[in-house]
Amino acid sequence: MPLSKSSLTRALRSKTIAPNPQIFREAGHALNNSRSQARRSAKPPSPLKRQKTAFDHLLNNITAHLTNTPFSSRSPQIPYLHAVLRAYETNPSHWSKYAHANPDKQYTRNLVCEVPGIFNLLLLVWTPGKKSPVHDHADAHCLMKILKGEIRETRFAIPNFPGKEGPLAETSSVPYGMDNVSYMADSVCSFPLLQFFFLASKESCVHS
């Protein structure tokens, strides 16, 4: 006997699977947990750390050595410092942020780092064709390294008759090229102060 429309509808409804509330609750909990986990794991990207350069290591090496080694004004650790300066291979990307030029001056003196009473490290940028007057080094032991280009150092003898005028006697004139290192000091050094001289190119020569 054929079923009436109302009977067929009741029959279909009786065969429909009723939703299980427990399944929906468990699915909701799982979705919330996954969202919470996503929020916890979505950390902001950490800033990129600047990689230390060989120049940074040079500064740290010099600072650590001079601040941890007993220092005598008459016998500073010149051989060691000379060696670490020679070992550094210059790279403008390491130190260019310190090299500030001024074409209206003979040179600029740019402080890189210092420990008062022990040493200071300067980077000087020379204007092309300029030179300094004859001078001493203020009772300091001085090391110089060419970072770029070349420069000429001329030395003169101290007059034997203080207070009297007369021409200075030139004792040497030496050109220094990139990565060369030189040492200079007054005959009597009364202060335990080291100055490091960094020079750059003929086009923009750095000297301290």
PDB file of N, CA and C in Angstrom, residues 78-118:
ATOM      1  N   ILE A  78     104.014  47.391  23.791  1.00  0.00           N
ATOM      2  CA  ILE A  78     104.079  47.810  22.394  1.00  0.00           C
ATOM      3  C   ILE A  78     104.194  46.626  21.433  1.00  0.00           C
ATOM      4  N   PRO A  79     105.073  45.649  21.654  1.00  0.00           N
ATOM      5  CA  PRO A  79     105.164  44.536  20.692  1.00  0.00           C
ATOM      6  C   PRO A  79     103.837  43.810  20.492  1.00  0.00           C
ATOM      7  N   TYR A  80     103.115  43.568  21.584  1.00  0.00           N
ATOM      8  CA  TYR A  80     101.825  42.879  21.463  1.00  0.00           C
ATOM      9  C   TYR A  80     100.835  43.734  20.674  1.00  0.00           C
ATOM     10  N   LEU A  81     100.736  45.020  21.021  1.00  0.00           N
ATOM     11  CA  LEU A  81      99.795  45.906  20.337  1.00  0.00           C
ATOM     12  C   LEU A  81     100.163  46.060  18.870  1.00  0.00           C
ATOM     13  N   HIS A  82     101.453  46.139  18.592  1.00  0.00           N
ATOM     14  CA  HIS A  82     101.920  46.229  17.208  1.00  0.00           C
ATOM     15  C   HIS A  82     101.464  44.999  16.430  1.00  0.00           C
ATOM     16  N   ALA A  83     101.554  43.837  17.053  1.00  0.00           N
ATOM     17  CA  ALA A  83     101.182  42.587  16.383  1.00  0.00           C
ATOM     18  C   ALA A  83      99.685  42.513  16.099  1.00  0.00           C
ATOM     19  N   VAL A  84      98.849  42.907  17.066  1.00  0.00           N
ATOM     20  CA  VAL A  84      97.403  42.803  16.836  1.00  0.00           C
ATOM     21  C   VAL A  84      96.945  43.819  15.785  1.00  0.00           C
ATOM     22  N   LEU A  85      97.611  44.967  15.713  1.00  0.00           N
ATOM     23  CA  LEU A  85      97.271  45.929  14.667  1.00  0.00           C
ATOM     24  C   LEU A  85      97.669  45.401  13.294  1.00  0.00           C
ATOM     25  N   ARG A  86      98.829  44.792  13.196  1.00  0.00           N
ATOM     26  CA  ARG A  86      99.257  44.217  11.915  1.00  0.00           C
ATOM     27  C   ARG A  86      98.314  43.104  11.482  1.00  0.00           C
ATOM     28  N   ALA A  87      97.810  42.331  12.446  1.00  0.00           N
ATOM     29  CA  ALA A  87      96.965  41.181  12.115  1.00  0.00           C
ATOM     30  C   ALA A  87      95.610  41.595  11.550  1.00  0.00           C
ATOM     31  N   TYR A  88      95.140  42.786  11.895  1.00  0.00           N
ATOM     32  CA  TYR A  88      93.829  43.229  11.393  1.00  0.00           C
ATOM     33  C   TYR A  88      93.951  43.644   9.932  1.00  0.00           C
ATOM     34  N   GLU A  89      93.129  43.050   9.072  1.00  0.00           N
ATOM     35  CA  GLU A  89      93.074  43.417   7.656  1.00  0.00           C
ATOM     36  C   GLU A  89      91.966  44.440   7.475  1.00  0.00           C
ATOM     37  N   THR A  90      92.347  45.624   7.027  1.00  0.00           N
ATOM     38  CA  THR A  90      91.399  46.727   6.970  1.00  0.00           C
ATOM     39  C   THR A  90      90.244  46.450   6.018  1.00  0.00           C
ATOM     40  N   ASN A  91      89.082  46.941   6.412  1.00  0.00           N
ATOM     41  CA  ASN A  91      87.873  46.816   5.601  1.00  0.00           C
ATOM     42  C   ASN A  91      87.016  48.049   5.884  1.00  0.00           C
ATOM     43  N   PRO A  92      86.808  48.932   4.883  1.00  0.00           N
ATOM     44  CA  PRO A  92      86.062  50.172   5.132  1.00  0.00           C
ATOM     45  C   PRO A  92      84.682  49.958   5.732  1.00  0.00           C
ATOM     46  N   SER A  93      84.040  48.832   5.441  1.00  0.00           N
ATOM     47  CA  SER A  93      82.706  48.603   6.002  1.00  0.00           C
ATOM     48  C   SER A  93      82.754  48.430   7.517  1.00  0.00           C
ATOM     49  N   HIS A  94      83.923  48.130   8.071  1.00  0.00           N
ATOM     50  CA  HIS A  94      84.069  47.957   9.521  1.00  0.00           C
ATOM     51  C   HIS A  94      84.117  49.292  10.258  1.00  0.00           C
ATOM     52  N   TRP A  95      84.770  50.309   9.648  1.00  0.00           N
ATOM     53  CA  TRP A  95      85.078  51.530  10.398  1.00  0.00           C
ATOM     54  C   TRP A  95      84.610  52.812   9.729  1.00  0.00           C
ATOM     55  N   SER A  96      83.935  52.722   8.589  1.00  0.00           N
ATOM     56  CA  SER A  96      83.544  53.931   7.855  1.00  0.00           C
ATOM     57  C   SER A  96      82.614  54.834   8.665  1.00  0.00           C
ATOM     58  N   LYS A  97      81.860  54.259   9.621  1.00  0.00           N
ATOM     59  CA  LYS A  97      80.946  55.089  10.419  1.00  0.00           C
ATOM     60  C   LYS A  97      81.702  56.077  11.299  1.00  0.00           C
ATOM     61  N   TYR A  98      82.993  55.846  11.538  1.00  0.00           N
ATOM     62  CA  TYR A  98      83.800  56.766  12.340  1.00  0.00           C
ATOM     63  C   TYR A  98      84.534  57.795  11.478  1.00  0.00           C
ATOM     64  N   ALA A  99      84.596  57.565  10.177  1.00  0.00           N
ATOM     65  CA  ALA A  99      85.444  58.374   9.296  1.00  0.00           C
ATOM     66  C   ALA A  99      84.681  59.587   8.770  1.00  0.00           C
ATOM     67  N   HIS A 100      84.625  60.645   9.564  1.00  0.00           N
ATOM     68  CA  HIS A 100      83.920  61.865   9.185  1.00  0.00           C
ATOM     69  C   HIS A 100      84.922  62.881   8.641  1.00  0.00           C
ATOM     70  N   ALA A 101      84.771  63.233   7.384  1.00  0.00           N
ATOM     71  CA  ALA A 101      85.692  64.166   6.737  1.00  0.00           C
ATOM     72  C   ALA A 101      85.144  65.589   6.789  1.00  0.00           C
ATOM     73  N   ASN A 102      86.054  66.563   6.725  1.00  0.00           N
ATOM     74  CA  ASN A 102      85.686  67.977   6.647  1.00  0.00           C
ATOM     75  C   ASN A 102      86.689  68.670   5.736  1.00  0.00           C
ATOM     76  N   PRO A 103      86.307  68.987   4.498  1.00  0.00           N
ATOM     77  CA  PRO A 103      87.255  69.573   3.544  1.00  0.00           C
ATOM     78  C   PRO A 103      87.767  70.941   3.956  1.00  0.00           C
ATOM     79  N   ASP A 104      87.133  71.592   4.925  1.00  0.00           N
ATOM     80  CA  ASP A 104      87.588  72.907   5.386  1.00  0.00           C
ATOM     81  C   ASP A 104      88.686  72.801   6.442  1.00  0.00           C
ATOM     82  N   LYS A 105      88.993  71.582   6.875  1.00  0.00           N
ATOM     83  CA  LYS A 105      90.034  71.387   7.886  1.00  0.00           C
ATOM     84  C   LYS A 105      91.152  70.520   7.321  1.00  0.00           C
ATOM     85  N   GLN A 106      92.318  70.594   7.978  1.00  0.00           N
ATOM     86  CA  GLN A 106      93.413  69.719   7.565  1.00  0.00           C
ATOM     87  C   GLN A 106      93.042  68.261   7.791  1.00  0.00           C
ATOM     88  N   TYR A 107      92.415  68.001   8.914  1.00  0.00           N
ATOM     89  CA  TYR A 107      91.980  66.647   9.227  1.00  0.00           C
ATOM     90  C   TYR A 107      90.918  66.704  10.322  1.00  0.00           C
ATOM     91  N   THR A 108      90.201  65.625  10.476  1.00  0.00           N
ATOM     92  CA  THR A 108      89.242  65.508  11.579  1.00  0.00           C
ATOM     93  C   THR A 108      89.717  64.416  12.525  1.00  0.00           C
ATOM     94  N   ARG A 109      89.464  64.615  13.797  1.00  0.00           N
ATOM     95  CA  ARG A 109      89.803  63.628  14.831  1.00  0.00           C
ATOM     96  C   ARG A 109      88.501  63.006  15.322  1.00  0.00           C
ATOM     97  N   ASN A 110      88.347  61.720  15.115  1.00  0.00           N
ATOM     98  CA  ASN A 110      87.110  61.015  15.443  1.00  0.00           C
ATOM     99  C   ASN A 110      87.393  59.944  16.495  1.00  0.00           C
ATOM    100  N   LEU A 111      86.796  60.120  17.676  1.00  0.00           N
ATOM    101  CA  LEU A 111      87.019  59.172  18.765  1.00  0.00           C
ATOM    102  C   LEU A 111      86.283  57.861  18.483  1.00  0.00           C
ATOM    103  N   VAL A 112      87.015  56.757  18.559  1.00  0.00           N
ATOM    104  CA  VAL A 112      86.431  55.430  18.395  1.00  0.00           C
ATOM    105  C   VAL A 112      86.129  54.820  19.760  1.00  0.00           C
ATOM    106  N   CYS A 113      87.112  54.821  20.654  1.00  0.00           N
ATOM    107  CA  CYS A 113      86.894  54.367  22.020  1.00  0.00           C
ATOM    108  C   CYS A 113      88.041  54.855  22.889  1.00  0.00           C
ATOM    109  N   GLU A 114      87.843  54.824  24.213  1.00  0.00           N
ATOM    110  CA  GLU A 114      88.896  55.251  25.129  1.00  0.00           C
ATOM    111  C   GLU A 114      88.660  54.656  26.509  1.00  0.00           C
ATOM    112  N   VAL A 115      89.749  54.529  27.253  1.00  0.00           N
ATOM    113  CA  VAL A 115      89.719  54.229  28.680  1.00  0.00           C
ATOM    114  C   VAL A 115      90.557  55.317  29.328  1.00  0.00           C
ATOM    115  N   PRO A 116      89.928  56.273  30.035  1.00  0.00           N
ATOM    116  CA  PRO A 116      90.663  57.423  30.572  1.00  0.00           C
ATOM    117  C   PRO A 116      91.882  56.998  31.385  1.00  0.00           C
ATOM    118  N   GLY A 117      93.003  57.655  31.094  1.00  0.00           N
ATOM    119  CA  GLY A 117      94.238  57.372  31.800  1.00  0.00           C
ATOM    120  C   GLY A 117      95.016  56.194  31.261  1.00  0.00           C
ATOM    121  N   ILE A 118      94.426  55.450  30.304  1.00  0.00           N
ATOM    122  CA  ILE A 118      95.111  54.276  29.755  1.00  0.00           C
ATOM    123  C   ILE A 118      95.352  54.425  28.253  1.00  0.00           C
TER     124      ILE A 118
END
